[in-house]
PDB file of C-alpha atoms and ligand atoms in Angstrom:
ATOM      1  CA  MET G 154      25.939  -9.397  24.673  1.00  0.00           C
ATOM      2  CA  LYS G 155      23.680 -10.752  21.659  1.00  0.00           C
ATOM      3  CA  THR G 156      20.134 -10.163  21.322  1.00  0.00           C
ATOM      4  CA  LEU G 157      17.749 -12.328  19.108  1.00  0.00           C
ATOM      5  CA  SER G 158      15.294  -9.343  18.158  1.00  0.00           C
ATOM      6  CA  ILE G 159      11.814 -10.784  16.808  1.00  0.00           C
ATOM      7  CA  ASP G 160       9.017  -8.850  14.873  1.00  0.00           C
ATOM      8  CA  VAL G 161       5.695 -10.533  14.771  1.00  0.00           C
ATOM      9  CA  GLY G 162       3.791  -9.193  11.986  1.00  0.00           C
ATOM     10  CA  GLY G 163       0.430 -10.095  10.680  1.00  0.00           C
ATOM     11  CA  SER G 164       2.065 -11.568   7.521  1.00  0.00           C
ATOM     12  CA  GLY G 165       5.205 -12.950   8.943  1.00  0.00           C
ATOM     13  CA  ILE G 166       7.331 -13.353  12.024  1.00  0.00           C
ATOM     14  CA  LYS G 167      10.869 -12.399  11.603  1.00  0.00           C
ATOM     15  CA  GLY G 168      13.822 -12.655  13.696  1.00  0.00           C
ATOM     16  CA  MET G 169      17.923 -12.072  13.811  1.00  0.00           C
ATOM     17  CA  VAL G 170      20.475 -12.105  16.616  1.00  0.00           C
ATOM     18  CA  LEU G 171      22.053  -8.595  16.976  1.00  0.00           C
ATOM     19  CA  ASP G 172      25.105  -7.582  18.799  1.00  0.00           C
ATOM     20  CA  LYS G 173      25.334  -4.958  21.724  1.00  0.00           C
ATOM     21  CA  ARG G 174      25.674  -1.789  19.051  1.00  0.00           C
ATOM     22  CA  GLY G 175      22.857  -3.287  17.354  1.00  0.00           C
ATOM     23  CA  LYS G 176      24.576  -4.919  14.411  1.00  0.00           C
ATOM     24  CA  PRO G 177      23.430  -7.836  12.850  1.00  0.00           C
ATOM     25  CA  VAL G 178      25.144 -11.209  13.956  1.00  0.00           C
ATOM     26  CA  SER G 179      23.149 -13.832  11.897  1.00  0.00           C
ATOM     27  CA  GLU G 180      20.770 -13.825   8.914  1.00  0.00           C
ATOM     28  CA  ARG G 181      17.177 -12.672   9.057  1.00  0.00           C
ATOM     29  CA  ILE G 182      14.439 -15.255   9.046  1.00  0.00           C
ATOM     30  CA  ARG G 183      11.270 -14.926   8.023  1.00  0.00           C
ATOM     31  CA  ILE G 184       8.581 -17.768   8.903  1.00  0.00           C
ATOM     32  CA  PRO G 185       4.549 -16.772   7.538  1.00  0.00           C
ATOM     33  CA  THR G 186       2.185 -16.066  10.579  1.00  0.00           C
ATOM     34  CA  PRO G 187       0.060 -19.375  11.172  1.00  0.00           C
ATOM     35  CA  LYS G 188      -3.294 -18.962   9.463  1.00  0.00           C
ATOM     36  CA  LYS G 189      -4.957 -19.442  12.831  1.00  0.00           C
ATOM     37  CA  ALA G 190      -2.836 -16.593  14.765  1.00  0.00           C
ATOM     38  CA  LYS G 191      -3.430 -18.207  18.239  1.00  0.00           C
ATOM     39  CA  PRO G 192      -1.282 -17.655  20.998  1.00  0.00           C
ATOM     40  CA  ASP G 193       0.225 -21.453  20.572  1.00  0.00           C
ATOM     41  CA  PRO G 194       0.484 -21.668  17.339  1.00  0.00           C
ATOM     42  CA  VAL G 195       2.673 -18.428  17.167  1.00  0.00           C
ATOM     43  CA  ILE G 196       4.800 -19.228  20.096  1.00  0.00           C
ATOM     44  CA  ALA G 197       5.408 -22.380  18.320  1.00  0.00           C
ATOM     45  CA  VAL G 198       6.823 -20.183  15.022  1.00  0.00           C
ATOM     46  CA  ILE G 199       9.214 -18.206  17.471  1.00  0.00           C
ATOM     47  CA  GLU G 200      10.530 -21.134  19.414  1.00  0.00           C
ATOM     48  CA  GLU G 201      11.346 -22.732  15.774  1.00  0.00           C
ATOM     49  CA  LEU G 202      13.000 -19.138  14.924  1.00  0.00           C
ATOM     50  CA  ILE G 203      14.991 -19.548  18.603  1.00  0.00           C
ATOM     51  CA  ALA G 204      16.163 -23.301  17.284  1.00  0.00           C
ATOM     52  CA  ARG G 205      17.275 -21.631  13.589  1.00  0.00           C
ATOM     53  CA  GLN G 206      19.142 -18.572  15.075  1.00  0.00           C
ATOM     54  CA  PRO G 207      22.988 -18.509  16.545  1.00  0.00           C
ATOM     55  CA  PRO G 208      23.625 -18.417  20.480  1.00  0.00           C
ATOM     56  CA  PHE G 209      22.351 -15.414  21.918  1.00  0.00           C
ATOM     57  CA  HIS G 210      21.484 -14.273  25.683  1.00  0.00           C
ATOM     58  CA  ARG G 211      18.321 -12.486  25.647  1.00  0.00           C
ATOM     59  CA  VAL G 212      15.168 -12.108  24.063  1.00  0.00           C
ATOM     60  CA  SER G 213      13.467  -9.199  22.430  1.00  0.00           C
ATOM     61  CA  ILE G 214       9.631  -9.118  21.251  1.00  0.00           C
ATOM     62  CA  GLY G 215       8.219  -6.695  18.931  1.00  0.00           C
ATOM     63  CA  PHE G 216       3.877  -7.623  19.392  1.00  0.00           C
ATOM     64  CA  PRO G 217       1.255  -5.889  17.491  1.00  0.00           C
ATOM     65  CA  GLY G 218      -0.775  -4.974  19.822  1.00  0.00           C
ATOM     66  CA  ILE G 219      -0.895  -3.893  23.396  1.00  0.00           C
ATOM     67  CA  VAL G 220       1.929  -5.263  25.807  1.00  0.00           C
ATOM     68  CA  VAL G 221       2.132  -4.367  29.625  1.00  0.00           C
ATOM     69  CA  ASN G 222       4.822  -5.630  31.395  1.00  0.00           C
ATOM     70  CA  GLY G 223       5.250  -8.609  28.749  1.00  0.00           C
ATOM     71  CA  VAL G 224       1.604  -9.337  28.727  1.00  0.00           C
ATOM     72  CA  THR G 225      -0.241  -8.796  25.485  1.00  0.00           C
ATOM     73  CA  MET G 226      -4.033  -7.140  26.070  1.00  0.00           C
ATOM     74  CA  SER G 227      -5.212  -7.015  22.404  1.00  0.00           C
ATOM     75  CA  ALA G 228      -3.571  -8.576  18.996  1.00  0.00           C
ATOM     76  CA  PRO G 229      -6.378  -6.694  16.349  1.00  0.00           C
ATOM     77  CA  ASN G 230      -4.899  -8.411  13.216  1.00  0.00           C
ATOM     78  CA  LEU G 231      -4.163 -11.863  14.904  1.00  0.00           C
ATOM     79  CA  ASP G 232      -6.556 -14.440  14.781  1.00  0.00           C
ATOM     80  CA  GLY G 233      -7.093 -15.738  18.370  1.00  0.00           C
ATOM     81  CA  ASN G 234      -7.349 -14.309  21.734  1.00  0.00           C
ATOM     82  CA  TRP G 235      -4.344 -12.775  23.153  1.00  0.00           C
ATOM     83  CA  ARG G 236      -5.615 -11.005  26.104  1.00  0.00           C
ATOM     84  CA  ASN G 237      -3.520 -11.709  29.237  1.00  0.00           C
ATOM     85  CA  VAL G 238      -1.115 -14.066  27.105  1.00  0.00           C
ATOM     86  CA  ARG G 239       2.040 -13.836  29.520  1.00  0.00           C
ATOM     87  CA  LEU G 240       4.218 -13.745  26.333  1.00  0.00           C
ATOM     88  CA  ALA G 241       7.579 -12.531  27.516  1.00  0.00           C
ATOM     89  CA  GLU G 242       7.479 -15.464  30.054  1.00  0.00           C
ATOM     90  CA  ARG G 243       6.730 -18.156  27.505  1.00  0.00           C
ATOM     91  CA  VAL G 244       9.685 -17.378  25.832  1.00  0.00           C
ATOM     92  CA  ALA G 245      11.976 -16.639  28.432  1.00  0.00           C
ATOM     93  CA  GLU G 246      11.419 -20.486  29.517  1.00  0.00           C
ATOM     94  CA  ILE G 247      11.822 -21.672  25.702  1.00  0.00           C
ATOM     95  CA  ALA G 248      14.951 -19.718  25.333  1.00  0.00           C
ATOM     96  CA  ASP G 249      15.726 -20.254  28.925  1.00  0.00           C
ATOM     97  CA  CYS G 250      16.898 -16.566  29.222  1.00  0.00           C
ATOM     98  CA  PRO G 251      15.604 -12.769  29.535  1.00  0.00           C
ATOM     99  CA  CYS G 252      13.204 -11.777  27.247  1.00  0.00           C
ATOM    100  CA  ARG G 253      10.870  -8.263  26.992  1.00  0.00           C
ATOM    101  CA  ALA G 254       8.039  -8.123  24.798  1.00  0.00           C
ATOM    102  CA  ILE G 255       6.822  -4.849  23.752  1.00  0.00           C
ATOM    103  CA  ASN G 256       3.986  -3.131  21.187  1.00  0.00           C
ATOM    104  CA  ASP G 257       5.861  -3.570  17.643  1.00  0.00           C
ATOM    105  CA  ALA G 258       5.741   0.244  16.895  1.00  0.00           C
ATOM    106  CA  ASP G 259       7.250   0.764  20.128  1.00  0.00           C
ATOM    107  CA  MET G 260       9.933  -1.420  19.048  1.00  0.00           C
ATOM    108  CA  GLN G 261      10.673   0.058  15.507  1.00  0.00           C
ATOM    109  CA  GLY G 262      10.488   3.376  17.302  1.00  0.00           C
ATOM    110  CA  PHE G 263      13.430   2.437  19.384  1.00  0.00           C
ATOM    111  CA  GLY G 264      15.426   1.634  15.905  1.00  0.00           C
ATOM    112  CA  ALA G 265      14.491   4.589  14.237  1.00  0.00           C
ATOM    113  CA  ILE G 266      14.969   7.690  17.448  1.00  0.00           C
ATOM    114  CA  GLU G 267      17.813   9.778  17.869  1.00  0.00           C
ATOM    115  CA  GLY G 268      16.370  10.019  21.800  1.00  0.00           C
ATOM    116  CA  LYS G 269      15.839  14.183  21.119  1.00  0.00           C
ATOM    117  CA  GLY G 270      12.682  16.144  21.708  1.00  0.00           C
ATOM    118  CA  VAL G 271       9.711  14.572  20.652  1.00  0.00           C
ATOM    119  CA  GLU G 272      10.182  12.025  18.325  1.00  0.00           C
ATOM    120  CA  MET G 273       7.132   9.826  16.877  1.00  0.00           C
ATOM    121  CA  MET G 274       6.517   6.638  14.937  1.00  0.00           C
ATOM    122  CA  ILE G 275       3.887   5.438  12.461  1.00  0.00           C
ATOM    123  CA  THR G 276       3.838   2.044  10.958  1.00  0.00           C
ATOM    124  CA  LEU G 277       2.594   0.906   7.346  1.00  0.00           C
ATOM    125  CA  GLY G 278       1.618  -2.513   7.295  1.00  0.00           C
ATOM    126  CA  THR G 279      -0.954  -5.134   7.923  1.00  0.00           C
ATOM    127  CA  GLY G 280      -2.687  -2.166  10.297  1.00  0.00           C
ATOM    128  CA  MET G 281      -0.898   1.142  11.208  1.00  0.00           C
ATOM    129  CA  GLY G 282       1.036   1.140  14.203  1.00  0.00           C
ATOM    130  CA  SER G 283       2.140   4.277  16.415  1.00  0.00           C
ATOM    131  CA  ALA G 284       4.215   5.296  18.957  1.00  0.00           C
ATOM    132  CA  VAL G 285       5.883   8.155  20.758  1.00  0.00           C
ATOM    133  CA  PHE G 286       8.711   9.010  22.444  1.00  0.00           C
ATOM    134  CA  THR G 287      10.271  12.350  24.620  1.00  0.00           C
ATOM    135  CA  GLU G 288      13.858  12.969  24.851  1.00  0.00           C
ATOM    136  CA  GLY G 289      14.442   8.930  23.933  1.00  0.00           C
ATOM    137  CA  HIS G 290      11.655   7.754  26.641  1.00  0.00           C
ATOM    138  CA  LEU G 291       8.695   6.174  25.221  1.00  0.00           C
ATOM    139  CA  VAL G 292       5.245   6.541  25.995  1.00  0.00           C
ATOM    140  CA  PRO G 293       4.192   3.016  25.461  1.00  0.00           C
ATOM    141  CA  ASN G 294       1.073   1.744  23.662  1.00  0.00           C
ATOM    142  CA  LEU G 295      -0.355   4.657  21.630  1.00  0.00           C
ATOM    143  CA  GLU G 296      -3.210   3.050  19.649  1.00  0.00           C
ATOM    144  CA  LEU G 297      -3.694   5.740  16.942  1.00  0.00           C
ATOM    145  CA  GLY G 298      -4.057   3.291  14.194  1.00  0.00           C
ATOM    146  CA  HIS G 299      -7.786   2.740  16.083  1.00  0.00           C
ATOM    147  CA  HIS G 300      -8.926   6.459  16.398  1.00  0.00           C
ATOM    148  CA  VAL G 301     -11.048   8.199  13.746  1.00  0.00           C
ATOM    149  CA  PHE G 302      -9.420   9.383  11.004  1.00  0.00           C
ATOM    150  CA  GLU G 303     -12.507  10.665   7.852  1.00  0.00           C
ATOM    151  CA  LYS G 304     -15.380   9.105   6.720  1.00  0.00           C
ATOM    152  CA  ASP G 305     -16.064   7.629   9.987  1.00  0.00           C
ATOM    153  CA  HIS G 306     -13.427   5.397   9.641  1.00  0.00           C
ATOM    154  CA  THR G 307     -10.029   4.601  12.224  1.00  0.00           C
ATOM    155  CA  TYR G 308      -6.449   5.434  10.719  1.00  0.00           C
ATOM    156  CA  GLU G 309      -6.283   1.546  10.408  1.00  0.00           C
ATOM    157  CA  GLU G 310      -9.100   0.879   8.428  1.00  0.00           C
ATOM    158  CA  ARG G 311      -8.237   3.847   5.906  1.00  0.00           C
ATOM    159  CA  VAL G 312      -4.135   3.217   5.412  1.00  0.00           C
ATOM    160  CA  GLY G 313      -4.062  -0.936   6.901  1.00  0.00           C
ATOM    161  CA  ASP G 314      -2.877  -3.088   4.026  1.00  0.00           C
ATOM    162  CA  ALA G 315      -6.519  -4.397   3.571  1.00  0.00           C
ATOM    163  CA  ALA G 316      -7.197  -0.480   1.886  1.00  0.00           C
ATOM    164  CA  ARG G 317      -4.315  -0.218   0.317  1.00  0.00           C
ATOM    165  CA  ARG G 318      -5.297  -3.320  -1.902  1.00  0.00           C
ATOM    166  CA  ASP G 319      -8.780  -1.814  -2.769  1.00  0.00           C
ATOM    167  CA  ILE G 320      -7.432   1.149  -3.664  1.00  0.00           C
ATOM    168  CA  GLY G 321      -3.688   0.603  -5.311  1.00  0.00           C
ATOM    169  CA  ASN G 322      -1.025   2.320  -4.293  1.00  0.00           C
ATOM    170  CA  SER G 323      -1.458   5.831  -5.596  1.00  0.00           C
ATOM    171  CA  LYS G 324      -4.713   6.698  -4.163  1.00  0.00           C
ATOM    172  CA  TRP G 325      -3.092   4.815  -0.721  1.00  0.00           C
ATOM    173  CA  SER G 326      -0.608   6.969  -1.120  1.00  0.00           C
ATOM    174  CA  LYS G 327      -2.635   9.898  -0.933  1.00  0.00           C
ATOM    175  CA  ARG G 328      -4.436   8.771   1.626  1.00  0.00           C
ATOM    176  CA  VAL G 329      -1.754   8.580   3.787  1.00  0.00           C
ATOM    177  CA  LEU G 330      -0.399  12.333   3.299  1.00  0.00           C
ATOM    178  CA  ARG G 331      -3.840  13.162   4.644  1.00  0.00           C
ATOM    179  CA  ALA G 332      -3.317  11.053   7.677  1.00  0.00           C
ATOM    180  CA  ILE G 333      -0.045  12.583   8.092  1.00  0.00           C
ATOM    181  CA  ASP G 334      -1.202  16.041   7.675  1.00  0.00           C
ATOM    182  CA  GLN G 335      -3.661  15.617  10.395  1.00  0.00           C
ATOM    183  CA  ILE G 336      -1.534  13.692  13.117  1.00  0.00           C
ATOM    184  CA  LEU G 337       1.845  16.211  12.556  1.00  0.00           C
ATOM    185  CA  PRO G 338      -0.042  19.410  14.097  1.00  0.00           C
ATOM    186  CA  VAL G 339      -1.946  17.604  17.078  1.00  0.00           C
ATOM    187  CA  TRP G 340       1.340  15.508  17.575  1.00  0.00           C
ATOM    188  CA  ASN G 341       3.809  18.416  16.948  1.00  0.00           C
ATOM    189  CA  PRO G 342       6.846  16.278  17.202  1.00  0.00           C
ATOM    190  CA  ARG G 343       9.978  17.492  15.938  1.00  0.00           C
ATOM    191  CA  VAL G 344      10.494  14.124  13.582  1.00  0.00           C
ATOM    192  CA  LEU G 345       7.784  11.487  12.288  1.00  0.00           C
ATOM    193  CA  TYR G 346       9.510   8.600  11.158  1.00  0.00           C
ATOM    194  CA  VAL G 347       7.501   6.373   8.839  1.00  0.00           C
ATOM    195  CA  GLY G 348       8.051   2.890   8.819  1.00  0.00           C
ATOM    196  CA  GLY G 349       6.578  -0.937   8.254  1.00  0.00           C
ATOM    197  CA  GLY G 350       6.581  -3.110   5.194  1.00  0.00           C
ATOM    198  CA  ASN G 351       4.361  -0.712   2.920  1.00  0.00           C
ATOM    199  CA  THR G 352       6.151   2.472   3.132  1.00  0.00           C
ATOM    200  CA  ARG G 353       8.337   1.277   0.206  1.00  0.00           C
ATOM    201  CA  LYS G 354       4.688   1.509  -1.657  1.00  0.00           C
ATOM    202  CA  LEU G 355       4.495   4.756  -0.901  1.00  0.00           C
ATOM    203  CA  THR G 356       4.233   7.338  -4.288  1.00  0.00           C
ATOM    204  CA  GLU G 357       4.201  10.755  -3.041  1.00  0.00           C
ATOM    205  CA  LYS G 358       6.936  12.582  -1.658  1.00  0.00           C
ATOM    206  CA  LEU G 359       6.589  13.113   2.292  1.00  0.00           C
ATOM    207  CA  PRO G 360       6.815  16.256   3.869  1.00  0.00           C
ATOM    208  CA  ASP G 361       9.790  17.800   5.717  1.00  0.00           C
ATOM    209  CA  GLY G 362      10.196  16.806   8.966  1.00  0.00           C
ATOM    210  CA  VAL G 363       8.666  13.102   7.999  1.00  0.00           C
ATOM    211  CA  ARG G 364      11.285  10.736   7.615  1.00  0.00           C
ATOM    212  CA  LYS G 365      11.163   6.948   5.906  1.00  0.00           C
ATOM    213  CA  VAL G 366      12.587   4.246   7.963  1.00  0.00           C
ATOM    214  CA  ASP G 367      13.747   0.605   6.817  1.00  0.00           C
ATOM    215  CA  ASN G 368      11.808  -2.184   7.761  1.00  0.00           C
ATOM    216  CA  ILE G 369      14.225  -3.824   9.552  1.00  0.00           C
ATOM    217  CA  ALA G 370      14.166  -0.424  12.346  1.00  0.00           C
ATOM    218  CA  GLY G 371      11.487  -2.950  13.656  1.00  0.00           C
ATOM    219  CA  ILE G 372      14.517  -5.734  15.024  1.00  0.00           C
ATOM    220  CA  LEU G 373      17.359  -3.293  15.527  1.00  0.00           C
ATOM    221  CA  GLY G 374      14.940  -1.658  18.201  1.00  0.00           C
ATOM    222  CA  GLY G 375      15.234  -4.758  20.023  1.00  0.00           C
ATOM    223  CA  VAL G 376      18.279  -3.783  21.355  1.00  0.00           C
ATOM    224  CA  ARG G 377      17.476  -0.179  22.632  1.00  0.00           C
ATOM    225  CA  LEU G 378      14.575  -1.283  24.333  1.00  0.00           C
ATOM    226  CA  TRP G 379      16.852  -3.111  27.164  1.00  0.00           C
ATOM    227  CA  ASP G 380      18.594   0.296  27.775  1.00  0.00           C
ATOM    228  CA  GLU G 381      15.663   2.170  27.960  1.00  0.00           C
ATOM    229  CA  LEU G 382      13.534  -0.339  29.834  1.00  0.00           C
ATOM    230  CA  GLY G 383      16.263  -1.358  31.904  1.00  0.00           C
ATOM    231  CA  ARG G 384      17.015   1.710  33.272  1.00  0.00           C
TER     232      ARG G 384
HETATM  233  C1  BGC R 489      -2.545  -2.682  16.932  1.00  0.00           C
HETATM  234  C2  BGC R 489      -1.353  -1.626  17.089  1.00  0.00           C
HETATM  235  C3  BGC R 489      -0.217  -2.375  16.292  1.00  0.00           C
HETATM  236  C4  BGC R 489      -0.460  -1.763  14.787  1.00  0.00           C
HETATM  237  C5  BGC R 489       0.502  -2.525  13.928  1.00  0.00           C
HETATM  238  C6  BGC R 489      -2.874  -1.804  15.337  1.00  0.00           C
HETATM  239  O1  BGC R 489      -3.989  -2.598  14.901  1.00  0.00           O
HETATM  240  O2  BGC R 489      -3.610  -1.698  17.535  1.00  0.00           O
HETATM  241  O3  BGC R 489      -0.997  -2.315  18.318  1.00  0.00           O
HETATM  242  O4  BGC R 489       1.036  -1.975  16.259  1.00  0.00           O
HETATM  243  O5  BGC R 489      -1.486  -3.106  14.628  1.00  0.00           O
HETATM  244  O6  BGC R 489       1.034  -3.829  14.218  1.00  0.00           O
END
């Protein structure tokens, strides 16, 4: 059973094929996200990824917005109207195999969690993603990034990539620590995982109970999501 796992991001769309244990069996391919990231051009990039990867039996997509039953509801960092796009259905048709689409931070969380107690994930990339799991079960579409954090700005406005470019890695890292300090006592996770492409730009040491995860978790989660959602 091979899974093509795709991560749709604000700057790149990445994909690789994994075996049933989540071991990569192909090179990761990254194609820049189209400037006008409307549904049709983004789906065309997914089609290109599908064509350039070895054979697989199913497709998983991590998408940077709210996804309900494979239908996208929002995409704050992609240009274009993503309300009610039947993403999983459209890609299943193109790939001619089953496809599941979920929120990108939810998928990344599947790649990181141990399945014990409350585990939480935040992702630092173009935007800020978040996910929460209890005993390995996902509570889908937690959108913490759009909640107020400080100075009347949301977490995403304060720690997203635009803010990091504005203030530099050192100040930004301190801000991320303040965000974590606010998240921990509210959600009380056993572990908080921090992932996404900008995690490697953190200059500060993370507190106990907070673990960095490799960006590849976003893609590895593509296998686990079938175990969970298939139950
Ligand atoms: C979206 C989330 C997404 C995050 C990271 C936010 O703007 O609302 O759904 O997980 O960006 O891509």
